[in-house]
Each structure stands twice: as structure tokens, then as C-alpha cells.
PDB file of C-alpha atoms in Angstrom:
ATOM      1  CA  SER N   1     -35.464  42.847 -14.300  1.00 75.00           C
ATOM      2  CA  LEU N   2     -32.923  43.398 -11.195  1.00 80.00           C
ATOM      3  CA  SER N   3     -34.449  39.923  -9.889  1.00 83.00           C
ATOM      4  CA  ASP N   4     -33.918  38.019 -13.192  1.00 83.00           C
ATOM      5  CA  SER N   5     -30.183  39.304 -13.415  1.00 84.00           C
ATOM      6  CA  PHE N   6     -29.506  38.603 -10.082  1.00 88.00           C
ATOM      7  CA  ILE N   7     -31.005  34.748 -10.233  1.00 89.00           C
ATOM      8  CA  ILE N   8     -29.403  34.358 -13.382  1.00 86.00           C
ATOM      9  CA  ILE N   9     -25.739  35.377 -11.725  1.00 89.00           C
ATOM     10  CA  ILE N  10     -26.271  32.871  -9.054  1.00 90.00           C
ATOM     11  CA  PHE N  11     -27.518  30.281 -11.252  1.00 90.00           C
ATOM     12  CA  SER N  12     -24.227  30.650 -13.872  1.00 89.00           C
ATOM     13  CA  LEU N  13     -21.899  30.952 -10.785  1.00 91.00           C
ATOM     14  CA  ILE N  14     -23.517  27.556  -9.535  1.00 91.00           C
ATOM     15  CA  GLY N  15     -23.298  25.746 -12.749  1.00 88.00           C
ATOM     16  CA  GLY N  16     -19.774  27.194 -13.558  1.00 88.00           C
ATOM     17  CA  ILE N  17     -18.531  26.011 -10.089  1.00 91.00           C
ATOM     18  CA  PHE N  18     -20.020  22.349 -11.184  1.00 90.00           C
ATOM     19  CA  ILE N  19     -18.712  22.616 -14.316  1.00 89.00           C
ATOM     20  CA  ARG N  20     -14.995  23.302 -12.861  1.00 88.00           C
ATOM     21  CA  TYR N  21     -15.485  20.492 -10.181  1.00 89.00           C
ATOM     22  CA  LEU N  22     -15.995  18.166 -13.043  1.00 87.00           C
ATOM     23  CA  TYR N  23     -13.429  19.055 -15.012  1.00 86.00           C
ATOM     24  CA  ILE N  24     -10.805  18.936 -12.262  1.00 85.00           C
ATOM     25  CA  LYS N  25     -11.799  15.588 -11.052  1.00 83.00           C
ATOM     26  CA  TYR N  26     -12.514  13.552 -14.237  1.00 80.00           C
ATOM     27  CA  SER N  27     -10.448  15.516 -17.115  1.00 77.00           C
ATOM     28  CA  ASN N  28      -7.097  13.703 -18.098  1.00 69.00           C
ATOM     29  CA  SER N  29      -5.476  16.790 -19.091  1.00 67.00           C
ATOM     30  CA  PHE N  30      -2.092  17.194 -18.772  1.00 59.00           C
ATOM     31  CA  SER N  31      -1.992  21.149 -18.376  1.00 63.00           C
ATOM     32  CA  SER N  32      -3.113  22.821 -14.921  1.00 73.00           C
ATOM     33  CA  LYS N  33      -6.614  21.588 -14.191  1.00 76.00           C
ATOM     34  CA  VAL N  34      -7.567  24.361 -11.759  1.00 82.00           C
ATOM     35  CA  SER N  35      -6.412  26.821 -13.796  1.00 81.00           C
ATOM     36  CA  TYR N  36      -8.349  25.298 -17.156  1.00 79.00           C
ATOM     37  CA  GLY N  37     -11.550  24.927 -14.491  1.00 82.00           C
ATOM     38  CA  ASN N  38     -11.545  28.728 -13.381  1.00 86.00           C
ATOM     39  CA  SER N  39     -11.276  29.168 -17.122  1.00 85.00           C
ATOM     40  CA  LEU N  40     -14.388  26.951 -17.665  1.00 86.00           C
ATOM     41  CA  LEU N  41     -16.252  28.863 -14.530  1.00 89.00           C
ATOM     42  CA  MET N  42     -15.549  32.444 -16.472  1.00 90.00           C
ATOM     43  CA  VAL N  43     -16.954  31.002 -19.529  1.00 87.00           C
ATOM     44  CA  THR N  44     -20.021  29.848 -18.241  1.00 88.00           C
ATOM     45  CA  LEU N  45     -20.675  33.236 -16.162  1.00 90.00           C
ATOM     46  CA  SER N  46     -19.913  35.138 -19.315  1.00 87.00           C
ATOM     47  CA  VAL N  47     -22.192  33.176 -21.946  1.00 86.00           C
ATOM     48  CA  ALA N  48     -25.200  33.319 -19.168  1.00 87.00           C
ATOM     49  CA  ALA N  49     -24.925  37.076 -18.983  1.00 85.00           C
ATOM     50  CA  LEU N  50     -24.376  37.566 -22.644  1.00 83.00           C
ATOM     51  CA  ILE N  51     -27.494  35.700 -23.617  1.00 85.00           C
ATOM     52  CA  ALA N  52     -29.481  37.528 -20.636  1.00 83.00           C
ATOM     53  CA  VAL N  53     -28.492  40.887 -22.292  1.00 80.00           C
ATOM     54  CA  VAL N  54     -29.111  40.251 -25.923  1.00 81.00           C
ATOM     55  CA  LYS N  55     -32.414  38.045 -25.457  1.00 77.00           C
ATOM     56  CA  SER N  56     -34.849  40.498 -25.203  1.00 71.00           C
ATOM     57  CA  SER N  57     -33.634  42.618 -27.747  1.00 69.00           C
ATOM     58  CA  LEU N  58     -33.351  41.766 -31.743  1.00 64.00           C
ATOM     59  CA  ALA N  59     -31.160  45.102 -32.201  1.00 65.00           C
ATOM     60  CA  LEU N  60     -28.413  43.663 -29.605  1.00 66.00           C
ATOM     61  CA  SER N  61     -28.680  40.079 -31.031  1.00 66.00           C
ATOM     62  CA  LEU N  62     -27.658  41.678 -34.495  1.00 64.00           C
ATOM     63  CA  GLY N  63     -24.902  43.666 -33.053  1.00 65.00           C
ATOM     64  CA  LEU N  64     -23.593  40.490 -31.166  1.00 66.00           C
ATOM     65  CA  VAL N  65     -23.024  38.718 -34.306  1.00 62.00           C
ATOM     66  CA  GLY N  66     -21.281  41.998 -35.973  1.00 61.00           C
ATOM     67  CA  ALA N  67     -18.918  42.252 -32.828  1.00 60.00           C
ATOM     68  CA  LEU N  68     -18.209  38.292 -32.782  1.00 61.00           C
ATOM     69  CA  SER N  69     -17.527  38.229 -35.881  1.00 59.00           C
ATOM     70  CA  VAL N  70     -14.296  40.017 -35.511  1.00 54.00           C
ATOM     71  CA  VAL N  71     -13.156  37.781 -32.660  1.00 58.00           C
ATOM     72  CA  ARG N  72     -10.746  34.976 -33.405  1.00 61.00           C
ATOM     73  CA  PHE N  73      -9.458  32.738 -30.674  1.00 60.00           C
ATOM     74  CA  ARG N  74      -6.350  30.942 -31.297  1.00 62.00           C
ATOM     75  CA  THR N  75      -5.397  29.243 -28.481  1.00 60.00           C
ATOM     76  CA  ALA N  76      -5.193  25.154 -29.022  1.00 62.00           C
ATOM     77  CA  VAL N  77      -7.269  22.700 -27.401  1.00 62.00           C
ATOM     78  CA  LYS N  78      -4.695  19.457 -27.240  1.00 64.00           C
ATOM     79  CA  GLU N  79      -7.081  17.149 -25.773  1.00 69.00           C
ATOM     80  CA  PRO N  80     -10.315  16.602 -27.131  1.00 74.00           C
ATOM     81  CA  PHE N  81     -11.796  15.489 -23.951  1.00 77.00           C
ATOM     82  CA  THR N  82     -11.231  19.226 -22.601  1.00 79.00           C
ATOM     83  CA  LEU N  83     -12.878  20.931 -25.519  1.00 81.00           C
ATOM     84  CA  SER N  84     -16.280  18.814 -24.503  1.00 84.00           C
ATOM     85  CA  PHE N  85     -16.191  20.255 -21.240  1.00 85.00           C
ATOM     86  CA  VAL N  86     -15.875  24.153 -22.557  1.00 85.00           C
ATOM     87  CA  LEU N  87     -19.146  23.079 -24.885  1.00 87.00           C
ATOM     88  CA  LEU N  88     -20.733  21.857 -21.959  1.00 88.00           C
ATOM     89  CA  ALA N  89     -20.104  25.349 -20.232  1.00 89.00           C
ATOM     90  CA  VAL N  90     -21.447  27.063 -23.021  1.00 88.00           C
ATOM     91  CA  CYS N  91     -24.637  25.070 -23.532  1.00 90.00           C
ATOM     92  CA  LEU N  92     -25.048  25.711 -19.679  1.00 91.00           C
ATOM     93  CA  GLY N  93     -24.367  29.219 -19.926  1.00 88.00           C
ATOM     94  CA  ILE N  94     -26.780  29.440 -22.747  1.00 88.00           C
ATOM     95  CA  SER N  95     -29.569  27.546 -21.001  1.00 90.00           C
ATOM     96  CA  ILE N  96     -29.120  29.797 -17.764  1.00 89.00           C
ATOM     97  CA  GLY N  97     -28.986  33.163 -19.553  1.00 86.00           C
ATOM     98  CA  ALA N  98     -32.326  32.275 -21.597  1.00 85.00           C
ATOM     99  CA  SER N  99     -33.772  31.400 -18.037  1.00 85.00           C
ATOM    100  CA  GLN N 100     -34.384  27.721 -18.924  1.00 87.00           C
ATOM    101  CA  TYR N 101     -33.335  26.352 -15.796  1.00 88.00           C
ATOM    102  CA  LEU N 102     -34.959  22.891 -16.030  1.00 91.00           C
ATOM    103  CA  PHE N 103     -32.865  22.314 -19.189  1.00 91.00           C
ATOM    104  CA  ALA N 104     -29.875  23.651 -17.790  1.00 89.00           C
ATOM    105  CA  PHE N 105     -30.208  21.235 -14.615  1.00 91.00           C
ATOM    106  CA  LEU N 106     -30.549  18.560 -17.008  1.00 92.00           C
ATOM    107  CA  VAL N 107     -27.713  19.649 -19.548  1.00 89.00           C
ATOM    108  CA  ALA N 108     -25.694  19.412 -15.901  1.00 89.00           C
ATOM    109  CA  MET N 109     -26.884  16.077 -15.037  1.00 91.00           C
ATOM    110  CA  GLY N 110     -26.135  14.742 -18.337  1.00 90.00           C
ATOM    111  CA  GLY N 111     -22.638  16.282 -18.708  1.00 87.00           C
ATOM    112  CA  SER N 112     -21.739  15.025 -15.027  1.00 88.00           C
ATOM    113  CA  LEU N 113     -23.391  11.448 -15.997  1.00 89.00           C
ATOM    114  CA  ALA N 114     -21.251  11.678 -19.345  1.00 87.00           C
ATOM    115  CA  ALA N 115     -18.104  12.533 -17.398  1.00 84.00           C
ATOM    116  CA  ILE N 116     -18.514   9.633 -14.515  1.00 85.00           C
ATOM    117  CA  ILE N 117     -19.421   7.153 -17.411  1.00 85.00           C
ATOM    118  CA  SER N 118     -16.115   7.870 -19.321  1.00 80.00           C
ATOM    119  CA  ASN N 119     -13.847   7.866 -16.251  1.00 76.00           C
ATOM    120  CA  ILE N 120     -15.289   4.446 -15.553  1.00 78.00           C
ATOM    121  CA  SER N 121     -14.703   3.203 -18.955  1.00 70.00           C
ATOM    122  CA  LEU N 122     -10.923   4.268 -18.555  1.00 64.00           C
ATOM    123  CA  THR N 123     -10.700   3.064 -15.322  1.00 64.00           C
ATOM    124  CA  LYS N 124     -11.852  -0.377 -16.161  1.00 62.00           C
ATOM    125  CA  LYS N 125      -9.608  -0.461 -19.467  1.00 59.00           C
ATOM    126  CA  LEU N 126      -6.392   0.101 -17.194  1.00 55.00           C
ATOM    127  CA  ASN N 127      -7.436  -2.578 -14.817  1.00 57.00           C
ATOM    128  CA  LYS N 128      -7.812  -5.012 -17.601  1.00 55.00           C
ATOM    129  CA  LYS N 129      -4.716  -3.991 -19.685  1.00 49.00           C
ATOM    130  CA  GLU N 130      -2.515  -7.533 -20.463  1.00 46.00           C
ATOM    131  CA  THR N 131       1.019  -7.499 -19.615  1.00 43.00           C
ATOM    132  CA  ASN N 132       2.031  -7.536 -23.175  1.00 45.00           C
ATOM    133  CA  ASP N 133      -0.289  -4.806 -23.622  1.00 51.00           C
ATOM    134  CA  ILE N 134       1.796  -2.598 -21.807  1.00 63.00           C
ATOM    135  CA  ASP N 135       3.288   0.970 -22.079  1.00 72.00           C
ATOM    136  CA  ARG N 136       7.134   1.273 -23.311  1.00 77.00           C
ATOM    137  CA  LEU N 137       9.571   3.248 -22.195  1.00 77.00           C
ATOM    138  CA  ASN N 138      13.439   4.417 -23.745  1.00 79.00           C
ATOM    139  CA  ILE N 139      15.833   5.530 -21.353  1.00 81.00           C
ATOM    140  CA  VAL N 140      19.121   6.785 -22.871  1.00 83.00           C
ATOM    141  CA  GLY N 141      22.164   7.464 -20.450  1.00 81.00           C
ATOM    142  CA  LYS N 142      25.419   8.498 -20.512  1.00 80.00           C
ATOM    143  CA  SER N 143      26.443   5.340 -18.925  1.00 79.00           C
ATOM    144  CA  GLU N 144      25.104   2.072 -17.640  1.00 78.00           C
ATOM    145  CA  LYS N 145      25.136   3.207 -14.057  1.00 80.00           C
ATOM    146  CA  SER N 146      23.131   5.744 -14.872  1.00 79.00           C
ATOM    147  CA  VAL N 147      20.638   3.548 -16.823  1.00 80.00           C
ATOM    148  CA  ILE N 148      21.003   0.948 -13.749  1.00 81.00           C
ATOM    149  CA  GLU N 149      19.755   3.821 -11.391  1.00 82.00           C
ATOM    150  CA  ALA N 150      16.835   4.752 -13.625  1.00 82.00           C
ATOM    151  CA  LEU N 151      15.709   1.340 -13.476  1.00 80.00           C
ATOM    152  CA  ASP N 152      15.495   0.787 -10.007  1.00 80.00           C
ATOM    153  CA  LEU N 153      13.874   4.093  -9.953  1.00 80.00           C
ATOM    154  CA  ILE N 154      11.371   2.757 -12.472  1.00 79.00           C
ATOM    155  CA  SER N 155      10.936  -0.561 -10.131  1.00 77.00           C
ATOM    156  CA  GLU N 156      10.071   1.903  -7.169  1.00 76.00           C
ATOM    157  CA  MET N 157       7.529   3.832  -8.677  1.00 76.00           C
ATOM    158  CA  CYS N 158       5.443   1.524 -10.883  1.00 74.00           C
ATOM    159  CA  LYS N 159       3.494  -1.430 -10.301  1.00 65.00           C
ATOM    160  CA  THR N 160       4.228  -3.416 -13.407  1.00 66.00           C
ATOM    161  CA  TYR N 161       8.074  -3.463 -14.701  1.00 69.00           C
ATOM    162  CA  GLN N 162       9.803  -5.456 -17.097  1.00 73.00           C
ATOM    163  CA  LEU N 163      13.142  -4.860 -18.838  1.00 72.00           C
ATOM    164  CA  LYS N 164      12.736  -5.618 -22.371  1.00 74.00           C
ATOM    165  CA  THR N 165      16.256  -4.641 -23.582  1.00 76.00           C
ATOM    166  CA  ILE N 166      19.692  -2.939 -22.815  1.00 76.00           C
ATOM    167  CA  THR N 167      21.960  -1.829 -25.193  1.00 78.00           C
ATOM    168  CA  SER N 168      25.610  -0.419 -24.423  1.00 75.00           C
ATOM    169  CA  SER N 169      27.298   1.176 -27.105  1.00 68.00           C
ATOM    170  CA  SER N 170      31.003   1.994 -27.905  1.00 65.00           C
ATOM    171  CA  ASN N 171      30.478   5.831 -27.323  1.00 66.00           C
ATOM    172  CA  SER N 172      29.850   4.898 -23.329  1.00 69.00           C
ATOM    173  CA  GLN N 173      26.125   5.744 -23.940  1.00 78.00           C
ATOM    174  CA  CYS N 174      23.376   3.061 -22.713  1.00 83.00           C
ATOM    175  CA  VAL N 175      19.997   2.372 -24.225  1.00 82.00           C
ATOM    176  CA  ALA N 176      17.148   0.566 -22.077  1.00 82.00           C
ATOM    177  CA  THR N 177      13.596  -0.462 -23.178  1.00 81.00           C
ATOM    178  CA  VAL N 178      11.556  -0.893 -20.439  1.00 81.00           C
ATOM    179  CA  GLY N 179       7.719  -2.251 -20.404  1.00 79.00           C
ATOM    180  CA  ILE N 180       5.874  -0.145 -17.529  1.00 78.00           C
ATOM    181  CA  HIS N 181       2.210   0.066 -16.380  1.00 73.00           C
ATOM    182  CA  ILE N 182       1.097   3.964 -16.045  1.00 72.00           C
ATOM    183  CA  ASP N 183      -2.305   4.410 -14.456  1.00 68.00           C
ATOM    184  CA  SER N 184      -2.803   7.856 -14.902  1.00 71.00           C
ATOM    185  CA  ASN N 185      -0.972  11.098 -16.647  1.00 75.00           C
ATOM    186  CA  VAL N 186      -0.210  12.220 -12.902  1.00 77.00           C
ATOM    187  CA  GLU N 187       1.976   9.396 -12.330  1.00 77.00           C
ATOM    188  CA  LEU N 188       3.419   9.363 -15.946  1.00 77.00           C
ATOM    189  CA  LYS N 189       4.130  13.206 -15.793  1.00 80.00           C
ATOM    190  CA  ASP N 190       5.862  12.748 -11.946  1.00 82.00           C
ATOM    191  CA  LEU N 191       7.840   9.763 -13.753  1.00 79.00           C
ATOM    192  CA  LEU N 192       9.502  11.358 -16.349  1.00 80.00           C
ATOM    193  CA  TYR N 193      10.135  14.393 -14.274  1.00 81.00           C
ATOM    194  CA  LYS N 194      11.949  12.280 -11.783  1.00 82.00           C
ATOM    195  CA  LEU N 195      13.950  10.650 -14.683  1.00 80.00           C
ATOM    196  CA  ASN N 196      14.869  13.817 -16.315  1.00 80.00           C
ATOM    197  CA  SER N 197      16.041  15.685 -13.024  1.00 80.00           C
ATOM    198  CA  SER N 198      18.929  13.345 -13.197  1.00 78.00           C
ATOM    199  CA  SER N 199      21.981  14.713 -15.380  1.00 76.00           C
ATOM    200  CA  ASP N 200      23.164  11.481 -16.608  1.00 78.00           C
ATOM    201  CA  ILE N 201      20.020  10.726 -18.176  1.00 82.00           C
ATOM    202  CA  VAL N 202      20.315  12.123 -21.738  1.00 77.00           C
ATOM    203  CA  GLY N 203      16.625  11.244 -23.234  1.00 80.00           C
ATOM    204  CA  VAL N 204      13.485   9.588 -22.019  1.00 81.00           C
ATOM    205  CA  THR N 205      10.817   8.394 -24.831  1.00 77.00           C
ATOM    206  CA  PHE N 206       7.328   7.086 -23.800  1.00 76.00           C
ATOM    207  CA  TYR N 207       5.175   4.997 -26.094  1.00 72.00           C
ATOM    208  CA  ASN N 208       1.699   4.456 -25.292  1.00 66.00           C
ATOM    209  CA  SER N 209       0.056   1.038 -26.174  1.00 51.00           C
ATOM    210  CA  PRO N 210      -2.236   0.808 -28.605  1.00 44.00           C
ATOM    211  CA  SER N 211      -5.587   0.645 -27.309  1.00 44.00           C
TER     212      SER N 211
END
């Protein structure tokens, strides 16, 4: 009925906005969180509408199987944690589309709890990180002066900073290995951007410490 359809659309929008909020707040993705979060909102709404259409008709269900059998999605998901949000959006959409609102609520609460626990565990791991387990950064500059300037920038942006080695070769290039502590992907992205913005820096390599 029209009232059932309206309820499904409203609940799927609310669920999609909730999944979008969880992804933007707790995801550790390097890509645009807002853009991918908007995609999760559309996935939740689309799946709920799809299930609502075919749930009452066997013919439509069989037709859907045939139609989707020729669809191929080739967009690579680089972070496994991002894939979990896609599956959560699909599960929430199926639950709402099937009018299982209580189960959809439980799925949303369980997903949010799992995201919060994962974020807390990651934060504790970063806070307990030992000095000898800090991340390693290699910097290659055209001269010693450019590398020294890069080291000054690192000392300003990073809480933990240790100069491991610095080597100056005969071709005037200088290589430095630095131990740093990075709390988040946003800080790493900002640091790499500022280092690579210098024309005297030939290359920057980041090595994440083993877990």
C-alpha cells in the first residue's frame, strides 16, 4: 500500500543517514569519507526499495535474479573495514524493505556498537604504542639543506620524532630515515602532502610498523 511504501522509504532514509554518519565518524579510509558515505545512503535506500517491490511477487523475484545475473560491479574496495559498512547498509536495507523494522533497529545498533568498539581498540593500540615500534619515514632530498628543512617540518607536526640515519651521497642527494608517531590517516596524509610540496624533495616513503 501507499502507507507501507512511505514508511519503508522514510525508515530507509533514516537508516542510510545513520550508516553514513557511522562511516564518516569511524572509518579509517584515505578516500573521501563524505562521498563514500553518500553512496552508502543511496545503497540503503535502493536495497530497501528493491526488496519492497519484489517481496510480494514470485515472478518479480525470479525476474530480479535474472536481471542481476548480468550486472558486474568492478569498483575495488581497498579497505576491508569499508566493505563491512557496505554489507551493513545492504543488511539494513533488506530488513527495512522486508518490513522487519525491529530487526533493522537491532542491526543498526549492533553495527554502531561494533564500529565504536573497533575505534576504541584502535585508539588504545595507538596510545600504547612503544617508542621502538614507531613508524618509519624515508626522505630523499636534492641536498642536505632540503632534508634538514623537511626534518624541521616533521618535528613541528609529529608528537614523537627520532632521527635514525642521514646519508649524503656523491651525487649531492641526501637520504634520511626518521622515526615518527602517526595517530591517524589524516595526519599522515597532511604530512606527506607538505613534504611532497617542496620541489627539493625527490621522494618520501612511509613504512608502517608491524602490529
